[in-house]
Coordinates of C-alpha atoms in Angstrom, one line a residue:
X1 CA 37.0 50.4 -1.7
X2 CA 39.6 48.2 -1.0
X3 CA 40.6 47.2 2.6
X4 CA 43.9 48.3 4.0
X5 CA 46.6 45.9 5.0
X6 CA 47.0 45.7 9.0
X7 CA 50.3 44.9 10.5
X8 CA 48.9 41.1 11.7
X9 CA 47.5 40.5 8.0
X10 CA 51.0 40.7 7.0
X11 CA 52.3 38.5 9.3
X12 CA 49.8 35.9 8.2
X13 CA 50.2 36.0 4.6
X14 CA 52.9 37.5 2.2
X15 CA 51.5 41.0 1.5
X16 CA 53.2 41.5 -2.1
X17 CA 51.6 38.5 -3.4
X18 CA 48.1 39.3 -2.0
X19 CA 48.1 43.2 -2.9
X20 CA 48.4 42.0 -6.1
X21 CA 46.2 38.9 -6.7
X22 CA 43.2 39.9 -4.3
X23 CA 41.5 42.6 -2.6
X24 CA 38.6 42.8 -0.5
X25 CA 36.0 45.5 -1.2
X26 CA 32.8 46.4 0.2
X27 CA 29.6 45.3 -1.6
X28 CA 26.6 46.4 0.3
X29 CA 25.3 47.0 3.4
X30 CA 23.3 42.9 3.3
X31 CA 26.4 41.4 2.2
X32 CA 29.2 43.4 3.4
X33 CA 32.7 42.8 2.1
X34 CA 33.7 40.4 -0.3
X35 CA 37.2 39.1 -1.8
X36 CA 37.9 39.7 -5.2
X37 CA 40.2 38.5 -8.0
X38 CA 42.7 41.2 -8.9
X39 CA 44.0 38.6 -11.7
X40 CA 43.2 35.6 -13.0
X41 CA 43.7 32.3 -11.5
X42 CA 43.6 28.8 -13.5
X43 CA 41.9 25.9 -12.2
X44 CA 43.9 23.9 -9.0
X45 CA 46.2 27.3 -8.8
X46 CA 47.0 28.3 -5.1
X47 CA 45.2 32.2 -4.6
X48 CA 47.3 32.7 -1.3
X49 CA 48.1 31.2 2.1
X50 CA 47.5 32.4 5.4
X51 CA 48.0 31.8 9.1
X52 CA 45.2 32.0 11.8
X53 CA 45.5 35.1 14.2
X54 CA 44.0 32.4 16.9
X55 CA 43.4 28.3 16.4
X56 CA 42.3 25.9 18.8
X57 CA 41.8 21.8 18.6
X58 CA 38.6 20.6 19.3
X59 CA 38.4 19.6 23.0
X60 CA 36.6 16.4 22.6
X61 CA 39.0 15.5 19.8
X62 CA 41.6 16.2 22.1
X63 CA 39.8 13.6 24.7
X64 CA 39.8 10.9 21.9
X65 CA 43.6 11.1 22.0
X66 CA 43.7 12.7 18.6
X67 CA 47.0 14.2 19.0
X68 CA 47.9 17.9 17.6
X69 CA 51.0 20.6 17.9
X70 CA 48.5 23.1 21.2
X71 CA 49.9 26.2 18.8
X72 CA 49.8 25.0 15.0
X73 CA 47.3 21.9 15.3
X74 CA 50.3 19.6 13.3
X75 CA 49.4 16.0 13.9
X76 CA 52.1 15.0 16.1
X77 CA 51.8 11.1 15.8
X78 CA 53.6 9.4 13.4
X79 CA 51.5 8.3 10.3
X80 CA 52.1 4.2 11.8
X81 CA 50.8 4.9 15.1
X82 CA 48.5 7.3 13.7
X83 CA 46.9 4.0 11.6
X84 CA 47.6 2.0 14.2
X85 CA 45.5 3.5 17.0
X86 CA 42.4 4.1 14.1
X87 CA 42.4 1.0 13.0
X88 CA 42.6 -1.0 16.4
X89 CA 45.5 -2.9 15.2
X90 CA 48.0 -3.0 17.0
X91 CA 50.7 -4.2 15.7
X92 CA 50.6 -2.6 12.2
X93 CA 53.2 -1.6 9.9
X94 CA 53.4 1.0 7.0
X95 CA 55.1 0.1 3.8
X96 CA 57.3 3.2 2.9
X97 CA 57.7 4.7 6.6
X98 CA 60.6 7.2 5.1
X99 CA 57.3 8.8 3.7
X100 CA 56.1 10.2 6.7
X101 CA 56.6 13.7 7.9
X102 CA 56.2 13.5 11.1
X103 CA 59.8 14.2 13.3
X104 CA 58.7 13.3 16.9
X105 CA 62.6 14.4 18.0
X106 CA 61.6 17.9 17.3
X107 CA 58.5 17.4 19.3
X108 CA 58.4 19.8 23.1
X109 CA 56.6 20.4 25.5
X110 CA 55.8 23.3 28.1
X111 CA 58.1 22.7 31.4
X112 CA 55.2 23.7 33.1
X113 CA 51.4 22.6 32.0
X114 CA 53.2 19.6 29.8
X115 CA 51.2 20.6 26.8
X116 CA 52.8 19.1 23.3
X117 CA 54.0 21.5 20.6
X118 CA 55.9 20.0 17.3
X119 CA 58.8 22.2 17.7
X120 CA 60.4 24.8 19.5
X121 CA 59.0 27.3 17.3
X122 CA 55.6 26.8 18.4
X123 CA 56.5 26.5 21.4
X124 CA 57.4 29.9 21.7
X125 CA 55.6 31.5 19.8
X126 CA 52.5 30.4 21.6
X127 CA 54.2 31.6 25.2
X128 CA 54.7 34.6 23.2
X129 CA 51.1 34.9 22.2
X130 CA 48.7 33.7 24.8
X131 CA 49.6 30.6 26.6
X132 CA 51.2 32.7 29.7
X133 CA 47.6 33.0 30.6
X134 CA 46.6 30.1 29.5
X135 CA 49.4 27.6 31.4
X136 CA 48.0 25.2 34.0
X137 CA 51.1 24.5 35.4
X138 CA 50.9 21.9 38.1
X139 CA 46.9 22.1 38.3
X140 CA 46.4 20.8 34.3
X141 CA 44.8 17.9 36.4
X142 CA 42.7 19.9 38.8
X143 CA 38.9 19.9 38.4
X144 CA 38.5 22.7 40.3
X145 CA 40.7 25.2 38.2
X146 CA 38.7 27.7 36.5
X147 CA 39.9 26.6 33.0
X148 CA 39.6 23.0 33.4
X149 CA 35.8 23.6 34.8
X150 CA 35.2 25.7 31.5
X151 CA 36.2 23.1 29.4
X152 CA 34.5 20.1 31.4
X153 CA 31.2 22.4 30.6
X154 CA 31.7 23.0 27.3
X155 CA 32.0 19.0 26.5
X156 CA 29.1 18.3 28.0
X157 CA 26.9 21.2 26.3
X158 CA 28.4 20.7 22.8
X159 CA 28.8 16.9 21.9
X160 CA 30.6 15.7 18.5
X161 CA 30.6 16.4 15.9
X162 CA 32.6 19.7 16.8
X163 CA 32.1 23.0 14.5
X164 CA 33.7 25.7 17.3
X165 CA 35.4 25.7 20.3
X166 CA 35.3 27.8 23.4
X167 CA 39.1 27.5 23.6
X168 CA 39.3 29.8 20.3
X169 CA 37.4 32.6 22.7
X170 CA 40.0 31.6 25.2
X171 CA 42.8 32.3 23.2
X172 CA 41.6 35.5 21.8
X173 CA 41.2 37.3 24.9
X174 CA 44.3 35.5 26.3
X175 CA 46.1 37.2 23.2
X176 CA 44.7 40.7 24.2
X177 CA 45.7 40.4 27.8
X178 CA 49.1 39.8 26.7
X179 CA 49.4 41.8 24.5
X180 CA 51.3 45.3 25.0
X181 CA 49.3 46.9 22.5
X182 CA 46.0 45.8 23.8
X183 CA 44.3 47.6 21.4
X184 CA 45.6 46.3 18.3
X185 CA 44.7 43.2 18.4
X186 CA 41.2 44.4 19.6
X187 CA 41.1 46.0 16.0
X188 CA 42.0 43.3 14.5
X189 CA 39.1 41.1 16.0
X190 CA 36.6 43.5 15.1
X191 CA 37.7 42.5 11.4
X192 CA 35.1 39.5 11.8
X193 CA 31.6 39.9 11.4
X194 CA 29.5 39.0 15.0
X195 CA 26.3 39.8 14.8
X196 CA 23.8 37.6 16.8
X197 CA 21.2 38.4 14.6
X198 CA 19.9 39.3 10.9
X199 CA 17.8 41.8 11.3
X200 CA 16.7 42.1 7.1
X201 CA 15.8 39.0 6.8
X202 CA 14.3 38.3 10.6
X203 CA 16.8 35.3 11.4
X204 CA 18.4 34.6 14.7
X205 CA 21.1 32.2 15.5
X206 CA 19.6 29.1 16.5
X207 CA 21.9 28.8 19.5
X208 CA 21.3 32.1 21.2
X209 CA 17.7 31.8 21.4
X210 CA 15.9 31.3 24.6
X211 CA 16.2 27.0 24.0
X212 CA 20.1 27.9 25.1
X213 CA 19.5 30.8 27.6
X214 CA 20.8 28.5 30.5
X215 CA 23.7 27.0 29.2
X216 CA 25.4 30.0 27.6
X217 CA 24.5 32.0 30.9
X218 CA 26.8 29.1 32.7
X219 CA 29.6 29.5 30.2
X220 CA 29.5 33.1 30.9
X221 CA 29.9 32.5 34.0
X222 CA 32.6 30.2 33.7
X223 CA 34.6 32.1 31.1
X224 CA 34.4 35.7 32.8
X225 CA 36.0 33.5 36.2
X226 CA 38.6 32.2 34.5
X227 CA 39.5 34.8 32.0
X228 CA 37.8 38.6 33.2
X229 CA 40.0 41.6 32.0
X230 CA 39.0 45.2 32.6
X231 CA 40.6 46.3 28.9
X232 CA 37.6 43.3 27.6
X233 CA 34.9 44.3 29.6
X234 CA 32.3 44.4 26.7
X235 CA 33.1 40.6 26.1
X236 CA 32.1 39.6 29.3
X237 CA 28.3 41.2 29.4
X238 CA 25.7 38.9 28.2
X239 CA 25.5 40.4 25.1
X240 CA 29.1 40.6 24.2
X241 CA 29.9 37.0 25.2
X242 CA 27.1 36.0 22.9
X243 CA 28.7 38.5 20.1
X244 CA 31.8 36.7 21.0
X245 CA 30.3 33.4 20.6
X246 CA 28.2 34.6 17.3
X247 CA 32.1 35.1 16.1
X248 CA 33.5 32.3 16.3
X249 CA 30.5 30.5 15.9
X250 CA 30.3 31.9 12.0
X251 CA 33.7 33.1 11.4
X252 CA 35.9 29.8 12.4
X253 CA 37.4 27.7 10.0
X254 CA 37.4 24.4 10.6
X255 CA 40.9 22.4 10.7
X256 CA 41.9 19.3 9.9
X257 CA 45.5 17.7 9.8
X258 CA 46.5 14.2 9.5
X259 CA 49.7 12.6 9.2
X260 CA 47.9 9.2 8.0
X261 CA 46.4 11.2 5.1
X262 CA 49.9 12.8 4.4
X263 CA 51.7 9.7 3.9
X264 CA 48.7 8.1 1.9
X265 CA 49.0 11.3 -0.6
X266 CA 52.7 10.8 -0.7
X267 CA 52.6 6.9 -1.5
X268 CA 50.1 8.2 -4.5
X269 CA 53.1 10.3 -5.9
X270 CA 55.3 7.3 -6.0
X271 CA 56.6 6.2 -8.9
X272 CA 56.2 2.1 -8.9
X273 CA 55.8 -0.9 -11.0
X274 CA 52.4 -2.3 -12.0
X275 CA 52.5 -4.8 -9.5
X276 CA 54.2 -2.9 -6.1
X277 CA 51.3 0.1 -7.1
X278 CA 48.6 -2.3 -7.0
X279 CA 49.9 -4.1 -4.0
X280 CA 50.1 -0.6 -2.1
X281 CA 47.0 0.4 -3.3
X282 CA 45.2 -3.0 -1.8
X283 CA 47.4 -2.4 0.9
X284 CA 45.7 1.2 1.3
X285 CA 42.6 0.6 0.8
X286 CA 41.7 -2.6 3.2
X287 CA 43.3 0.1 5.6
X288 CA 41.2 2.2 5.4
X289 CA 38.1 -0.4 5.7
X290 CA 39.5 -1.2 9.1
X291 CA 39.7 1.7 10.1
X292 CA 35.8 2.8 9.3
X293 CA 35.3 -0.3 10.9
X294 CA 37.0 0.7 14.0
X295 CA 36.7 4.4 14.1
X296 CA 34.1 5.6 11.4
X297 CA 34.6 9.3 9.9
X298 CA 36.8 10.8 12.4
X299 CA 39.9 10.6 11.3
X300 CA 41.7 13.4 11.6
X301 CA 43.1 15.9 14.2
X302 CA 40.6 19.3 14.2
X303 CA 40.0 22.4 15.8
X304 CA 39.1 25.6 13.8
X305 CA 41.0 29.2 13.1
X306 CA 40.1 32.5 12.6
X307 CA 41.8 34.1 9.3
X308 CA 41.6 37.5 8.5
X309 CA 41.8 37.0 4.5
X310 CA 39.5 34.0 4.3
X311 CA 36.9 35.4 6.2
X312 CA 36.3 38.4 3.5
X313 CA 35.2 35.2 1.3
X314 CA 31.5 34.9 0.5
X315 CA 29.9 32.1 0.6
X316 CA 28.6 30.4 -2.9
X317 CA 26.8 26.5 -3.1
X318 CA 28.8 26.5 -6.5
X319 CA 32.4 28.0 -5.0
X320 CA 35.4 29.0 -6.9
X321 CA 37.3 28.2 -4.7
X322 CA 38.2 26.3 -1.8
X323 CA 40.6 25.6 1.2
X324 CA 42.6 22.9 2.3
X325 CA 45.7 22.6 4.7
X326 CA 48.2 20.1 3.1
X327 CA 51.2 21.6 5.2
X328 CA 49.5 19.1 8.0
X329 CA 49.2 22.3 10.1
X330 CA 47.2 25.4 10.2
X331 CA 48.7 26.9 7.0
X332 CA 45.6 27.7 5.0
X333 CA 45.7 27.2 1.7
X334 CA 43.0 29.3 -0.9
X335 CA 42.8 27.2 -4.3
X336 CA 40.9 27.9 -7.5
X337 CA 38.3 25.2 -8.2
X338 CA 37.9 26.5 -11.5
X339 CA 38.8 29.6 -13.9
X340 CA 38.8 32.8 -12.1
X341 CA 38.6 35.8 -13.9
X342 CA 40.4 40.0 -12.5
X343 CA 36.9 41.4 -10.7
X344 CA 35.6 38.4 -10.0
X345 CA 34.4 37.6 -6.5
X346 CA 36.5 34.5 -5.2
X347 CA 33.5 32.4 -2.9
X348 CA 33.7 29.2 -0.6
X349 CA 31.1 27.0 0.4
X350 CA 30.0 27.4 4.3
X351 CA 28.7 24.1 3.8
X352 CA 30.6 20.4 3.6
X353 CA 30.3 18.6 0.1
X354 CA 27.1 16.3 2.2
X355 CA 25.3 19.5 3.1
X356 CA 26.1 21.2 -0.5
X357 CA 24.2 17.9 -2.4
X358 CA 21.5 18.9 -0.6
X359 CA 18.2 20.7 -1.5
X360 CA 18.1 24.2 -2.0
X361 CA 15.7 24.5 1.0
X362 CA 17.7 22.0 3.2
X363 CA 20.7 24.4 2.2
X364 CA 18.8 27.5 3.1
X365 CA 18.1 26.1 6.7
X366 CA 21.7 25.2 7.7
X367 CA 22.8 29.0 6.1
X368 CA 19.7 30.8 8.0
X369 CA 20.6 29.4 11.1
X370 CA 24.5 29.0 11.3
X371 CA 25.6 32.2 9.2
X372 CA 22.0 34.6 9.4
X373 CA 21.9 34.6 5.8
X374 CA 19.8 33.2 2.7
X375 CA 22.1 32.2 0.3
X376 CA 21.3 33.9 -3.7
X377 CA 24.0 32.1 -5.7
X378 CA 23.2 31.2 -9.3
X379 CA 22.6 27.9 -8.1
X380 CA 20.0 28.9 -5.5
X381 CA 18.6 31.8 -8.2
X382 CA 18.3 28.4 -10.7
X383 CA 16.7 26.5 -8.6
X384 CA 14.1 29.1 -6.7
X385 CA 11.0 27.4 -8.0
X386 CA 12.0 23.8 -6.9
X387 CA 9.8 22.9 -4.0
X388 CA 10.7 24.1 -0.4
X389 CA 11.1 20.5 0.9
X390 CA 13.8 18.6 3.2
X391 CA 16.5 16.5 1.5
X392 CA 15.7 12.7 2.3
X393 CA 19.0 12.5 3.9
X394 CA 18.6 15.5 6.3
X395 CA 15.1 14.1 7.0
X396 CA 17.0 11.2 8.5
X397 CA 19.5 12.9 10.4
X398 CA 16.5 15.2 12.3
X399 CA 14.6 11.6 12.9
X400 CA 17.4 10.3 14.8
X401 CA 18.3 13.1 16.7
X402 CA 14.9 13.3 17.6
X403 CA 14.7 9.6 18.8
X404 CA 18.2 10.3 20.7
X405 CA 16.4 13.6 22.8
X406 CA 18.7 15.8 21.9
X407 CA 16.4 18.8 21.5
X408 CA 18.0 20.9 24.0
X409 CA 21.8 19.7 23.3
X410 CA 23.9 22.1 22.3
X411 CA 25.0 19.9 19.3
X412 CA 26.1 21.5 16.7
X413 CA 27.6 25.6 17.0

């Protein structure tokens, strides 16, 4: 049975096009729902777009000067200074600046808490949404505020690399307080799946067991200070501020914009001579060797979303599909990594393209404890007799962690 359309859906995406190129059903009571093809889709073909009902940028990425549009997540630097600050040079200039996107003239910011946006747009529309709550005003700086001490504990529980945010939580309840219809957007949150815990298959989430009983009782307490509202009450009990965290623990979709990477795809597109293509390609690519130097893999501006449509997608270690945000803001895009035939469930991978070369145990683990599920894709089915042991490269990762002790960090939600 097909889910019906609700009001916000249709704000997020164009409803025509997805009534008739997708539908989400219901497949059983272990799965739940699922997305399916209502037509068929060729390889590299966009399935639909959609907007985020609440996003957030990471708050340590946020620390690291990584600088993003507070309502759309748009890299707000230019794709020069962008290069320039990654790279630790200074001085640097881009071939081909006309190629970047980036308008800082259009950028604003709130008159009161001085937060950045990359337009007027988004500057309203997040007033409009949530950020009357959510403004600092004069005391952005202050310690002491409620908000500010709620974020200062959630950096040091959760180190890099980010997966979540406690500012997503923020913005959805500052979304339902106000809101006029309260109600509705309640309904629309109870789209996403939170459970704490699979009870079938005897799995908990690894970060609400006791190991984190202390620090998720302390950003309880922190978030019910600065954010309490009588119409939210059964977010802010123990067991619905872990539901709450369970939610956008396995339901947020991580972001990444870049205006750096936009104006490398860009230069790709252009049509040059032999020797100005291989000149911009050195130019390019000893770029981005400085830059690994100086700065390693985080590149980009991130923060996750939740999206209505996306998060009816199953999750598959061989997915059909895949998303990717080349509007350099929150604008999810859903694109066919292969054939896709009408009835055909349309699957993502929960897991990066590392954690997806991994073993099919090593896979398990990360699915088990992130999203309370063992995964039974034709891959997994294909590979069930192979031997329940640890990819060498995970084995690695746990050794160091280990040596670092970081048992009890909150490292990875």
């Amino acid at each position: 049975m097909a889910a019906p359309l609700d009001d916000m859906f249709c704000r997020c995406v164009d409803p025509g096009k997805i009534v008739n190129c997708v539908e989400v059903r219901f497949i059983d009571k272990v799965k739940g729902k699922g997305l399916f093809a209502k037509k068929p889709f060729k390889k590299g073909e966009a399935i639909f777009t959609e907007r985020p009902l609440v996003s957030a940028q990471f708050l340590w990425n946020a620390l690291y000067k990584y600088s993003a549009c507070e309502f759309c997540l748009r890299a707000l630097e230019t794709a020069e200074e962008n290069a320039r600050r990654l790279s630790g040079v200074s001085a640097l200039s881009l071939p081909h600046p006309e190629l970047c996107k980036v308008r800082p003239q259009h950028h604003q910011t709130c008159p009161h808490c001085q937060v950045m946006y990359c337009s007027s747009d988004c500057r309203q529309a997040a007033w409009d949404q949530y950020h009357q709550v959510l403004c600092l005003g004069p005391s952005r700086d202050d310690p002491d505020h409620p908000i500010n001490k709620l974020q200062d504990a959630w950096r040091n529980i959760h180190y890099p690399p980010e997966t979540s945010s406690i500012m997503l939580m923020a913005r959805m309840v500052a979304t339902v307080k106000q809101a006029q219809d309260k109600a509705h957007w309640q309904r629309l949150f109870c789209h996403f799946c939170s459970r704490t815990a699979n009870e079938q298959e005897e799995m908990a989430h690894k970060l609400l067991g006791e190991k984190f009983k202390g620090q998720l009782a302390l950003l309880q307490k922190l978030f019910t200070v600065a954010f309490h509202d009588e119409h939210l009450n059964q977010w802010f009990t123990p067991d619905g501020f872990r539901a709450l965290f369970a939610l956008v623990g396995t339901n947020g979709q991580g972001i990444g914009t870049s205006s750096l990477s936009q104006w490398v795809h860009a230069c790709d597109a252009l049509a040059l001579p032999r020797q100005q293509r291989e000149q911009l390609d050195a130019f390019i690519d000893q770029l981005y060797k400085d830059i690994d130097k100086e700065t390693g893999d985080f590149l980009n501006c991130e923060g996750s979303g939740l999206y209505l449509l996306q998060s009816s997608c199953n999750h598959s270690c061989e997915p059909n599909a895949e998303a990717s945000f080349p509007d350099n803001n929150f604008l999810l895009h859903l694109s066919a990594l292969r054939d896709i035939s009408p009835d055909e469930e349309i699957c993502i991978s929960y897991l990066d393209c590392c954690q997806r070369d991994r073993s099919r145990h090593s896979r398990h683990k990360i699915l088990r404890e992130n999203y309370l599920f063992a995964c039974s894709c034709q891959r997994c089915l294909s590979q069930a007799d192979d031997p329940d042991v640890t990819s060498e490269d995970e084995e690695e990762g746990e050794g160091d962690t280990e040596g670092d002790d970081m048992e009890d960090e909150m490292t990875d939600v």
